[in-house]
Short mmCIF file of C-alpha atoms and ligand atoms in Angstrom, two decimals:
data_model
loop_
_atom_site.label_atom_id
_atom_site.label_comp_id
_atom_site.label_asym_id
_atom_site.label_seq_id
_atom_site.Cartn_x
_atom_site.Cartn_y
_atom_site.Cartn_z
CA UNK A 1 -60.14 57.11 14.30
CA UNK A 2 -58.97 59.70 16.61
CA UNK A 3 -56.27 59.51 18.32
CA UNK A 4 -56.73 58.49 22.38
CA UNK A 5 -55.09 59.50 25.68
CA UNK A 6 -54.28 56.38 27.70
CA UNK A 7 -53.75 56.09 31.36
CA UNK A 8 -51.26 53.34 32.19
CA UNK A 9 -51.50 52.06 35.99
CA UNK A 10 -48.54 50.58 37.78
CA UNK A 11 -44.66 50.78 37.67
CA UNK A 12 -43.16 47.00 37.44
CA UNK A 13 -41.92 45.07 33.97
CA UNK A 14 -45.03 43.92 33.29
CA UNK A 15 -46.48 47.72 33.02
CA UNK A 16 -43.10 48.50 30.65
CA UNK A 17 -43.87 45.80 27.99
CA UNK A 18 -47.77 47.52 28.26
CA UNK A 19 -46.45 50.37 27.56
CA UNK A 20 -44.08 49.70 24.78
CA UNK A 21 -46.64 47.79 23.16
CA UNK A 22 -49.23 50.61 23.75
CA UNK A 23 -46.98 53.02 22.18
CA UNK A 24 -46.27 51.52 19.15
CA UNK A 25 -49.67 51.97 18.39
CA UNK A 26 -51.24 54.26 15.67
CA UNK A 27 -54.12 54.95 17.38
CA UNK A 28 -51.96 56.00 20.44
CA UNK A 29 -51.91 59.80 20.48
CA UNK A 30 -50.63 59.92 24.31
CA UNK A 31 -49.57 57.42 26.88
CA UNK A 32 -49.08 58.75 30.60
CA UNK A 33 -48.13 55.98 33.38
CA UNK A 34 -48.48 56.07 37.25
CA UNK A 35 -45.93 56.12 38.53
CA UNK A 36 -44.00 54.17 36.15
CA UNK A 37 -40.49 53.49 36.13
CA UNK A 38 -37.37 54.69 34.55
CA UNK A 39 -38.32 52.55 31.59
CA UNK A 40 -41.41 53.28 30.80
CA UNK A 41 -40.58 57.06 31.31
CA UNK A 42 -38.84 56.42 27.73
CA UNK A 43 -42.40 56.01 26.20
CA UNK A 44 -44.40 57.76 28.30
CA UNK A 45 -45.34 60.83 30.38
CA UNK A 46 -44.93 60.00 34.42
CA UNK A 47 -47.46 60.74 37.30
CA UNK A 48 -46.59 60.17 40.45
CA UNK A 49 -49.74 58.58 41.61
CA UNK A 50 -49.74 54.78 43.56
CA UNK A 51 -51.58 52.05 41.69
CA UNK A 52 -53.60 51.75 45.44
CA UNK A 53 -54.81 55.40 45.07
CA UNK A 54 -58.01 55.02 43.35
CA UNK A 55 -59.12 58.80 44.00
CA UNK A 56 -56.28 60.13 42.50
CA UNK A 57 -55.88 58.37 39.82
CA UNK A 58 -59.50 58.34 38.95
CA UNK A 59 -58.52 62.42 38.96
CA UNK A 60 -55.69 62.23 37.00
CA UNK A 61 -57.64 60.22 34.38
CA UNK A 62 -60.30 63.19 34.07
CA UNK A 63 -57.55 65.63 34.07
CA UNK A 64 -55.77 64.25 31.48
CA UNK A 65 -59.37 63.22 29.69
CA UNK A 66 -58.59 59.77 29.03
CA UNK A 67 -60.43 57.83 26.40
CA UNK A 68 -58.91 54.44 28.49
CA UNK A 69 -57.10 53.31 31.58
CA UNK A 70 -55.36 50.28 31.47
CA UNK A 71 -54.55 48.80 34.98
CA UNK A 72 -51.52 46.38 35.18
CA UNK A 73 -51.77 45.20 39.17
CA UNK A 74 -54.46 43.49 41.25
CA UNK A 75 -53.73 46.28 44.02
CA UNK A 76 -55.17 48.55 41.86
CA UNK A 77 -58.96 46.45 41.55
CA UNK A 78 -59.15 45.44 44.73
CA UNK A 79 -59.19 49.34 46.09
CA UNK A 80 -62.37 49.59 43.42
CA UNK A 81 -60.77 51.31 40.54
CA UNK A 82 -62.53 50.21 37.71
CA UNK A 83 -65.84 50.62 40.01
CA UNK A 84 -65.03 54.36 40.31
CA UNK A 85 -63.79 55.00 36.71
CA UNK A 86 -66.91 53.47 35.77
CA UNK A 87 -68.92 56.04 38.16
CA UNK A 88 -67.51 58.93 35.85
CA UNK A 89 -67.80 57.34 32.55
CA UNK A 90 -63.95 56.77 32.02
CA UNK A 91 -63.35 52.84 30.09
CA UNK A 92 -61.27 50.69 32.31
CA UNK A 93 -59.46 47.49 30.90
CA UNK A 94 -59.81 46.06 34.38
CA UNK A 95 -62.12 44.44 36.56
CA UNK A 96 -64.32 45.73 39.45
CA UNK A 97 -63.52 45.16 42.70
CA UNK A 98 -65.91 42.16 43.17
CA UNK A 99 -64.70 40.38 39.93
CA UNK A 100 -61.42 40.95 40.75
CA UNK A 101 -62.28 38.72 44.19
CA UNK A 102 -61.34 35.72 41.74
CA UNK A 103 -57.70 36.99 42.63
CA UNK A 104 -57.99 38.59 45.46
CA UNK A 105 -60.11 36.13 47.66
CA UNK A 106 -59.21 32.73 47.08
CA UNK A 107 -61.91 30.99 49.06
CA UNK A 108 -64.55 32.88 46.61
CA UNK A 109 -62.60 31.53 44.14
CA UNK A 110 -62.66 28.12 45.33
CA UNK A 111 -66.53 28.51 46.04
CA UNK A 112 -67.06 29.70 43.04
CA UNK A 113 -65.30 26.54 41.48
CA UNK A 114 -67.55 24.32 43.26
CA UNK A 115 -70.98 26.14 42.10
CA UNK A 116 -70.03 26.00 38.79
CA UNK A 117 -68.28 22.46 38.81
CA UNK A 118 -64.97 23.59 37.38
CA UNK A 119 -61.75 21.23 37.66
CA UNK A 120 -59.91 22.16 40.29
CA UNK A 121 -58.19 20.68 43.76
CA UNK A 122 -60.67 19.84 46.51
CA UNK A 123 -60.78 21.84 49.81
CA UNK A 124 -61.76 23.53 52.52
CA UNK A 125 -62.07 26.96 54.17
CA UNK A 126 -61.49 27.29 57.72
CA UNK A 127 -61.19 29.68 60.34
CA UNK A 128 -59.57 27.75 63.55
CA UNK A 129 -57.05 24.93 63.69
CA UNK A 130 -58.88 22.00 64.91
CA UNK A 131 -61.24 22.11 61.57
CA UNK A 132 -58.55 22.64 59.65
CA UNK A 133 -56.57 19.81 61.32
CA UNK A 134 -59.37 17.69 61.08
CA UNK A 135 -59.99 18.30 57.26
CA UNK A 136 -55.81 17.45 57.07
CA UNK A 137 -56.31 14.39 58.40
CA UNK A 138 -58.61 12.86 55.29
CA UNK A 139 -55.95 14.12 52.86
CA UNK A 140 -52.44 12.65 52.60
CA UNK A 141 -48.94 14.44 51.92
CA UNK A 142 -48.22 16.87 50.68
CA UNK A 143 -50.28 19.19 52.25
CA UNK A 144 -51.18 22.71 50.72
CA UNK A 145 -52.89 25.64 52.76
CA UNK A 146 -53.11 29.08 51.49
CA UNK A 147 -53.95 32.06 53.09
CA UNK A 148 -57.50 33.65 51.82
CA UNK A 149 -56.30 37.08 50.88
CA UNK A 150 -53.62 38.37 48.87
CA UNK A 151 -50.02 37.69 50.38
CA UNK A 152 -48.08 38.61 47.84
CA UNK A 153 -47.71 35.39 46.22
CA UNK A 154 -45.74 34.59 49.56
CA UNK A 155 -49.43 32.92 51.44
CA UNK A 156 -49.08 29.35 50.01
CA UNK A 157 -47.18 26.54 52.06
CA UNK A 158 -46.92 23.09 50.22
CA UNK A 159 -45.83 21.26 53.54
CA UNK A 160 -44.14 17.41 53.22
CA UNK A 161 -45.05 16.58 56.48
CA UNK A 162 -47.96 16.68 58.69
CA UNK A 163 -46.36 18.61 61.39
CA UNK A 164 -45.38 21.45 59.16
CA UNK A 165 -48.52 21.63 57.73
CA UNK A 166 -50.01 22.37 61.35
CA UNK A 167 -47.33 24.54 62.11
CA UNK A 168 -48.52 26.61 58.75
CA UNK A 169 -52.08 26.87 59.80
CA UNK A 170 -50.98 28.17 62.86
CA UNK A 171 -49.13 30.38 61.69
CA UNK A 172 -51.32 31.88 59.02
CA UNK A 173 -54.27 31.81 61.61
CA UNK A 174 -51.84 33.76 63.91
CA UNK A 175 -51.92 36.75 61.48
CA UNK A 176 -48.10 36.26 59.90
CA UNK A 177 -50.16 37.67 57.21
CA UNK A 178 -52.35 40.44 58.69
CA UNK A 179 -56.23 40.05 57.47
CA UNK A 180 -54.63 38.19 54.40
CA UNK A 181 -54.30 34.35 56.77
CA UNK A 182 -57.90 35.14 58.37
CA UNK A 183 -59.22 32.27 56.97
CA UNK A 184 -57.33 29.57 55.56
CA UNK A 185 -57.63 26.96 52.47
CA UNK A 186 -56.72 23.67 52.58
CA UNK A 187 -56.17 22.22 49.35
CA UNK A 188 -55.66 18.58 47.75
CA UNK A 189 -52.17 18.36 46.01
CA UNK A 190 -52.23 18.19 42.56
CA UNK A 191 -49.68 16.75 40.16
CA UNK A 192 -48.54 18.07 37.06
CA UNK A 193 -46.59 20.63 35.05
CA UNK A 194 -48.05 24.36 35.62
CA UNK A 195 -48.41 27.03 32.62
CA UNK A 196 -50.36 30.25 32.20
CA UNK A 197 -53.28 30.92 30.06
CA UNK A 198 -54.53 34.47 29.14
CA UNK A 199 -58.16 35.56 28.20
CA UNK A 200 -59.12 39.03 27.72
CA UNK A 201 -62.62 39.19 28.33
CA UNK A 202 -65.36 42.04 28.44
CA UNK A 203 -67.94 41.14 30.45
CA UNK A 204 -69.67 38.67 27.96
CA UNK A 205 -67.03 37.54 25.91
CA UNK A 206 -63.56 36.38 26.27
CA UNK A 207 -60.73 35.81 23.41
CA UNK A 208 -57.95 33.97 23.85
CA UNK A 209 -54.83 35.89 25.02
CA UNK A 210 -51.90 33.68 24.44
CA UNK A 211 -50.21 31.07 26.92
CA UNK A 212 -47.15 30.96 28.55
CA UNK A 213 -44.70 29.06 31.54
CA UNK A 214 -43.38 30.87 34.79
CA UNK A 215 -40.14 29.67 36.65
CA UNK A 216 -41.37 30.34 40.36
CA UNK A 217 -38.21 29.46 41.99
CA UNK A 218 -35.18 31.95 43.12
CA UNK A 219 -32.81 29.10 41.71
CA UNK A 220 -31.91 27.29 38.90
CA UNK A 221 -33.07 24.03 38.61
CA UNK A 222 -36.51 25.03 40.76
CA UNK A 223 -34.92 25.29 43.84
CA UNK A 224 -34.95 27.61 46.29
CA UNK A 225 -37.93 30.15 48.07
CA UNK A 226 -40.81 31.14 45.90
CA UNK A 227 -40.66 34.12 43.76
CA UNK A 228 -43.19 36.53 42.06
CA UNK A 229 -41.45 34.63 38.87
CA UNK A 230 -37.82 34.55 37.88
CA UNK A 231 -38.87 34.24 34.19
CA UNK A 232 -40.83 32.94 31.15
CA UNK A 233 -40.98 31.51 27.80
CA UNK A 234 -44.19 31.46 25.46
CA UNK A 235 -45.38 29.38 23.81
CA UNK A 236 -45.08 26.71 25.76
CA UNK A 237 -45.42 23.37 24.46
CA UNK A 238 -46.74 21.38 27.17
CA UNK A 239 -49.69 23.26 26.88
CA UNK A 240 -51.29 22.39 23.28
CA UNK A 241 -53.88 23.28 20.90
CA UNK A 242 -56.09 20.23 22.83
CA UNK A 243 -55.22 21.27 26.48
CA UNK A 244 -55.83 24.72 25.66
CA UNK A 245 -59.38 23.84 23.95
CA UNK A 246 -60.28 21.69 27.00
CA UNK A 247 -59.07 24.67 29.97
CA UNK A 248 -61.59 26.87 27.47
CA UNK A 249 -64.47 25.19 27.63
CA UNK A 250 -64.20 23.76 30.86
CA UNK A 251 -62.80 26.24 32.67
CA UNK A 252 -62.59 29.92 30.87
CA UNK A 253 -65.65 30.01 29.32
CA UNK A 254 -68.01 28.76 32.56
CA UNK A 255 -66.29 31.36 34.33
CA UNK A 256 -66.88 34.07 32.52
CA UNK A 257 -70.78 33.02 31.57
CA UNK A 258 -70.88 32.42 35.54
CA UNK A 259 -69.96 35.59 37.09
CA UNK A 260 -71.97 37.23 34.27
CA UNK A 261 -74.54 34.93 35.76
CA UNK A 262 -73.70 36.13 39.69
CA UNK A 263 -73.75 39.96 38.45
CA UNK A 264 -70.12 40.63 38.58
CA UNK A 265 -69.49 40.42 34.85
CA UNK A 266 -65.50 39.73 34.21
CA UNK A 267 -63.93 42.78 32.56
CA UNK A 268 -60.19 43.16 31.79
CA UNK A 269 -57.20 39.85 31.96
CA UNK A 270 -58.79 36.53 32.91
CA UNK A 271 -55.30 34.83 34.19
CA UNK A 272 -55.57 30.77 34.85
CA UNK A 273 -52.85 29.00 36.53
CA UNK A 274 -53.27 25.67 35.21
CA UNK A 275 -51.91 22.30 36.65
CA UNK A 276 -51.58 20.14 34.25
CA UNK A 277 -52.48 16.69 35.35
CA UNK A 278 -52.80 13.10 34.34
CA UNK A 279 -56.57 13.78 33.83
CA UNK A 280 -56.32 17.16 32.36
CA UNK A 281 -55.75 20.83 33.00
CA UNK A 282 -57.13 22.20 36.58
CA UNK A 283 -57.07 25.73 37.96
CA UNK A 284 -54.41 26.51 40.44
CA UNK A 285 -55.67 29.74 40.94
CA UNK A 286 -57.13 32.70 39.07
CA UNK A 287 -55.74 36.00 38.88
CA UNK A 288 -57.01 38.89 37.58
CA UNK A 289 -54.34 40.85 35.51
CA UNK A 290 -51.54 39.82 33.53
CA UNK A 291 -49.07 37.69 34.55
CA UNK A 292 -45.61 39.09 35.67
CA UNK A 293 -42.80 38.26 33.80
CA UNK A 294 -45.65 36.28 31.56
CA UNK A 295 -47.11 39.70 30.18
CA UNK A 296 -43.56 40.29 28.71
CA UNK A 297 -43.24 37.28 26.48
CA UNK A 298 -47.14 38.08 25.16
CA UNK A 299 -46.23 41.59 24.07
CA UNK A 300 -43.04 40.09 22.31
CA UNK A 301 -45.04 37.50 20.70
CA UNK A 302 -48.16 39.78 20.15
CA UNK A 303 -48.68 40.85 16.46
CA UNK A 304 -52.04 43.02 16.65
CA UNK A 305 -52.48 46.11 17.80
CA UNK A 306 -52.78 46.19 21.10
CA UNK A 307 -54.98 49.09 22.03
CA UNK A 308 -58.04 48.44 20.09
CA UNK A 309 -58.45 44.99 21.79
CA UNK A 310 -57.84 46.66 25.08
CA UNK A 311 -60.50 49.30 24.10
CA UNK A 312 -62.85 46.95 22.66
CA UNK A 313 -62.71 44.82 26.18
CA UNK A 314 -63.19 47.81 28.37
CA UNK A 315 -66.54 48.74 26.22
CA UNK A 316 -67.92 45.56 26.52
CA UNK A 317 -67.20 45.34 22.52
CA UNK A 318 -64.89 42.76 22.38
CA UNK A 319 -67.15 40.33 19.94
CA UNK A 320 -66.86 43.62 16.79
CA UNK A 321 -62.91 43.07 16.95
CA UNK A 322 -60.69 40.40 15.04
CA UNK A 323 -58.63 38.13 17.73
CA UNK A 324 -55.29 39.13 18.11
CA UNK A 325 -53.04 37.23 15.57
CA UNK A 326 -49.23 36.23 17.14
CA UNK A 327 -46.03 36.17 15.61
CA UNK A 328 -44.40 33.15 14.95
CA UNK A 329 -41.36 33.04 16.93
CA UNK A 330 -40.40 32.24 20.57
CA UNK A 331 -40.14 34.62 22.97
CA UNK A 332 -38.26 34.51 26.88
CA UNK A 333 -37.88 36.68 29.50
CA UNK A 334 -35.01 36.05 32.18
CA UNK A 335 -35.48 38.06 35.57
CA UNK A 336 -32.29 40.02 36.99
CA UNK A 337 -33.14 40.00 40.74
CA UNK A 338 -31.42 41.94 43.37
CA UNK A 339 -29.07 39.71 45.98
CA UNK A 340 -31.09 39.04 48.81
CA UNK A 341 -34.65 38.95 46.69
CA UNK A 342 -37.21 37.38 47.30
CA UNK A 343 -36.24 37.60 50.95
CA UNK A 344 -34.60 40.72 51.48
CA UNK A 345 -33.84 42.52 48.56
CA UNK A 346 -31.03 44.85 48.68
CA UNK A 347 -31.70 48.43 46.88
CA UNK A 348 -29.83 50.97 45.66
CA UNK A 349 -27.39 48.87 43.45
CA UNK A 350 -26.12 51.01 40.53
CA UNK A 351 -27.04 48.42 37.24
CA UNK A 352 -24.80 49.42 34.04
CA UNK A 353 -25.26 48.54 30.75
CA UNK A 354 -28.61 48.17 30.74
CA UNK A 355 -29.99 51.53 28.81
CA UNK A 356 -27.81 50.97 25.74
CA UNK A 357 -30.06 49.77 22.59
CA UNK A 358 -29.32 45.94 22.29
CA UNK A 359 -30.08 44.42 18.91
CA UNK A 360 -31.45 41.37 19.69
CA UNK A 361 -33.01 41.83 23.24
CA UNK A 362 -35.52 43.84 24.48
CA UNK A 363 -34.99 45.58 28.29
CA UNK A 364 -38.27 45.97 30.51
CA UNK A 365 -37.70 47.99 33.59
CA UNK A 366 -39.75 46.61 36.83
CA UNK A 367 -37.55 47.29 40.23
CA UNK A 368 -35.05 50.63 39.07
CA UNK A 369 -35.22 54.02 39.95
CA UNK A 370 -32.93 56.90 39.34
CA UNK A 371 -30.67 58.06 42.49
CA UNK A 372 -29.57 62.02 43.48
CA UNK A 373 -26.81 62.25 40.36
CA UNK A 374 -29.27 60.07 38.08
CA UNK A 375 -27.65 56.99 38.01
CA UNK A 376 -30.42 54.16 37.38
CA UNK A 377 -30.34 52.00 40.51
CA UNK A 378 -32.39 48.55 41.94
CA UNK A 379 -35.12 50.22 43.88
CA UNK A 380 -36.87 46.69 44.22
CA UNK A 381 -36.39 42.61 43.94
CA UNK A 382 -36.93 42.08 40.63
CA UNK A 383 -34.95 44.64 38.74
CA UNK A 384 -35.04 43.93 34.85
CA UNK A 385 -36.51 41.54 32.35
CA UNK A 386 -34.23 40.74 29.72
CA UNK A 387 -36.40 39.75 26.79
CA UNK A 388 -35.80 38.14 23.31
CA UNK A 389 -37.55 36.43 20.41
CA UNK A 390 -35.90 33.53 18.08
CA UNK A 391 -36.72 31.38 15.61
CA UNK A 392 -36.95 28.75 18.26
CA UNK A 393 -36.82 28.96 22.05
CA UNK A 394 -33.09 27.93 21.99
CA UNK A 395 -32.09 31.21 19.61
CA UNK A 396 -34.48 32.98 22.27
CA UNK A 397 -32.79 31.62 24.96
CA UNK A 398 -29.38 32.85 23.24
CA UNK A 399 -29.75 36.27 22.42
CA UNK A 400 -31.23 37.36 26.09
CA UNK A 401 -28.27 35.77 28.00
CA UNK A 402 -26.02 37.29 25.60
CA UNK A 403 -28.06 40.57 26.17
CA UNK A 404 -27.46 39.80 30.23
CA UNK A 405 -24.09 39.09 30.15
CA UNK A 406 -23.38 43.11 29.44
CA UNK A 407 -25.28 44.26 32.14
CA UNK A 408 -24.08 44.91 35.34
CA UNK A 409 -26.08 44.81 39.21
CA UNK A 410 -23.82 44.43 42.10
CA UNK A 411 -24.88 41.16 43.84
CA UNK A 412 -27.89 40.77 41.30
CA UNK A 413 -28.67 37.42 40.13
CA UNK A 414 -30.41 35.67 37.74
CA UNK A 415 -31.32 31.84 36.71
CA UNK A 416 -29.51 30.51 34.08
CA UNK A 417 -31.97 27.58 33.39
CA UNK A 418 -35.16 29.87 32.29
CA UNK A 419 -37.24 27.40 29.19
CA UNK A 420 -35.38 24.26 30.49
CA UNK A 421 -38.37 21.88 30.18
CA UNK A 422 -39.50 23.47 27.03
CA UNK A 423 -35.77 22.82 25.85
CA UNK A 424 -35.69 19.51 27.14
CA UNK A 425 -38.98 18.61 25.17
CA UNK A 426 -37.16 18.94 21.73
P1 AMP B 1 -50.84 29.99 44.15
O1 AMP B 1 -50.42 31.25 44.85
O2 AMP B 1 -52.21 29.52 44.52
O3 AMP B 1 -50.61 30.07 42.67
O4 AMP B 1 -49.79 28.87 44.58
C1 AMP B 1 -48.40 29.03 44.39
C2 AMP B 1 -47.79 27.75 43.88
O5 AMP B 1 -48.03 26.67 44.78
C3 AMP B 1 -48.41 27.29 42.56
O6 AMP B 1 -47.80 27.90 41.47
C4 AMP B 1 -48.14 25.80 42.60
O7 AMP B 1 -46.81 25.52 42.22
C5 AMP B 1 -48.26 25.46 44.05
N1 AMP B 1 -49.63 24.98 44.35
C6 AMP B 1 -50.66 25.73 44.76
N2 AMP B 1 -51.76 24.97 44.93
C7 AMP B 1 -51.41 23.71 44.63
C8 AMP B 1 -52.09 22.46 44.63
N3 AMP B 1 -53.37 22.35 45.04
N4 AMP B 1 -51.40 21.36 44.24
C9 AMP B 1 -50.11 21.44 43.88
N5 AMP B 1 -49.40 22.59 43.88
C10 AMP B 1 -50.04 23.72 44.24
N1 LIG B 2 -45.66 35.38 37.45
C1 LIG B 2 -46.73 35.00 38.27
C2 LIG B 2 -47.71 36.04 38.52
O1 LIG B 2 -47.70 37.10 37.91
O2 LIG B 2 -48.58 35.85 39.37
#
């Protein structure tokens, strides 16, 4: 096969373990990224184009004649990338802008639920605050309300009390977060442990794409403010061979037939947040690209090729290739954050020892840049990902705190806890 030209979009840690998987592969004969990062720069050409400029990067892709673009980030679909690639022939592994809604709107996503009759919380939609108050008052505490759009994982409130969970609606209605809090959802509280389940799908057909568990909390011990993710472990246990049979055919599957069905086929990562409760796994939410840190731990754990599966999902080809096998180790991924993150992350810390090769860890890039004498500084909240295989999740565990503990971030942080309920399993 000849070799392709591949057009990475985005510039976090998810994007770098993309890209290092990417090129490792044979059939990789050029990988360019935009904008990428510092690390990815190590495996691939840089472009400085946005994720959120589909025109020119929809140019860049026919300049460089691309045989794929892979898109890490949702802000990427919802500005229609795929939808123009697709206008000039280019393959996308990522979905149109109306598939991607299953991310990007969550009320369609919640609709969409209830057409299809897929396990999830019940809810409601609402646009002032006495329907929403009056839909609080049939549920009991807690109460969770969302707002519609994307909020950067920052739009969900899981209020103890009734009066916060007014003071939420009216605050999300009051446009805290622009267009985003429009509309809000309501939700039932579910109860359970929450993992991550990966499809890649093409339209018609999805494979399974491995599983893994988040840690959404700034602190250790899953306290503190809500984070994009502080780390991950995969596989995780909680989530076995049954639960992951049952969120497949009862969630994965009629998703994929149904907005086949509603003519937005599903192209690119099918991401479920599941809740894992008493009467089996529901959908939290849907998003609709990797997870981040959870795409680390996959391409640690991933044994295949990467590319022709990628390829193969863009085409709509997916069925002609063999499922992607997985080693059999454990794999982790601890977060350094900068001090202030998620709230106010301070920049322009100078990290050390983080570009030396480390023998048993593996370094993604997501929040550094290089400053004026080319020192590598934080340029965002999460800085690095800190990643390791083992044996077992303990030896995991091991060699990417070791791998931590010689890198330096003024103020940076990190949890110390990342795998705990996996650990406390054994
Ligand atoms: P989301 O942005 O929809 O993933 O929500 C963020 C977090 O809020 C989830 O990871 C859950 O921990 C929690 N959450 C969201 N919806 C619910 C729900 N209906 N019941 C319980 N927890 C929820
Ligand atoms: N780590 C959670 C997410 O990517 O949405």
């Amino acid at each position: 096969m000849e070799k392709l030209t591949i057009l990475l979009v985005g510039s976090g840690g998810r994007e770098h373990a993309l890209a290092w998987k990417i090129a490792q592969s044979p059939l990789c004969g050029r990988l360019v990224a935009a904008p990428g990062n510092p690390g990815i720069e190590t495996v691939a050409e840089l472009r400085p184009v946005k994720a959120t400029d589909a025109d020119g990067l929809v140019a860049l892709a026919q300049e460089i004649g691309a045989d794929l673009v892979v898109v890490g980030p949702e802000s990427a679909l919802e500005v229609g990338l795929a939808d123009k690639l697709a206008t000039v022939g280019i393959p996308c592994f990522g979905g149109s802008q109306r598939a991607a809604q299953l991310e990007t709107s969550k009320a369609f996503t919640k609709d969409f639920c209830q057409r299809h009759g897929l396990p999830t919380a019940a809810y409601g939609v609402f646009e002032n605050a006495a329907s929403a108050g009056a839909f609080l008052d049939t549920l009991q505490a807690p109460f969770v309300i969302k707002a519609d759009g994307l909020a950067a994982g920052k739009g969900v409130v899981i209020a103890a009390t009734r009066a916060e969970a007014d003071a939420a609606v009216v605050d999300m209605l009051g446009g805290r977060f622009g267009s985003a809090g429009a509309r809000v959802v309501i939700e039932e509280f579910m109860h359970g442990e929450e993992a991550s389940l990966f499809a890649v799908c093409d339209g018609k057909t999805a494979v399974l794409f491995g599983a893994a568990q988040d840690h959404k909390r700034a602190y250790d011990g899953d306290e503190g403010p809500n984070t994009g993710g502080m780390g991950t472990y995969s596989p995780p246990p909680v989530l076995t061979q049954d639960l992951i049979d049952q969120a497949w055919r009862e969630l994965i599957l009629p998703t994929v037939e149904g907005m086949a069905a509603e003519g937005h086929p599903y192209v690119g990562v099918l991401y479920a947040g599941l809740m894992l409760t008493p009467t089996g796994p529901k959908l939290v939410e849907y998003n609709a690209r990797f997870g981040d840190p959870e795409c680390q731990t996959l391409m640690l754990r991933l044994q295949s090729d990467i590319v022709p599966i990628l390829l193969a999902a863009a085409k709509g080809e997916l069925a002609s290739v063999a499922p992607p096998q997985w080693r059999d180790e454990a794999a982790i991924c601890v977060v350094l954050a900068a001090e202030g993150y998620p709230d106010a992350p301070k920049t322009g810390g100078v990290i050390t020892g983080a570009e030396g090769s480390f023998d048993q860890a593996v370094i993604f890039h997501a929040g550094t840049s290089r400053d004026a004498q080319g020192r590598l500084v934080a340029s965002g909240g999460r800085v690095l990902n800190v990643c390791a295989l083992g044996a077992t999740l303990a030896e995991a565990r091991e060699s990417a705190y070791g791998a931590l503990s010689r890198i330096g971030l003024p103020g940076g942080f990190h949890r110390r806890d990342i795998g705990w309920r996996a650990l406390q399993r054994v």
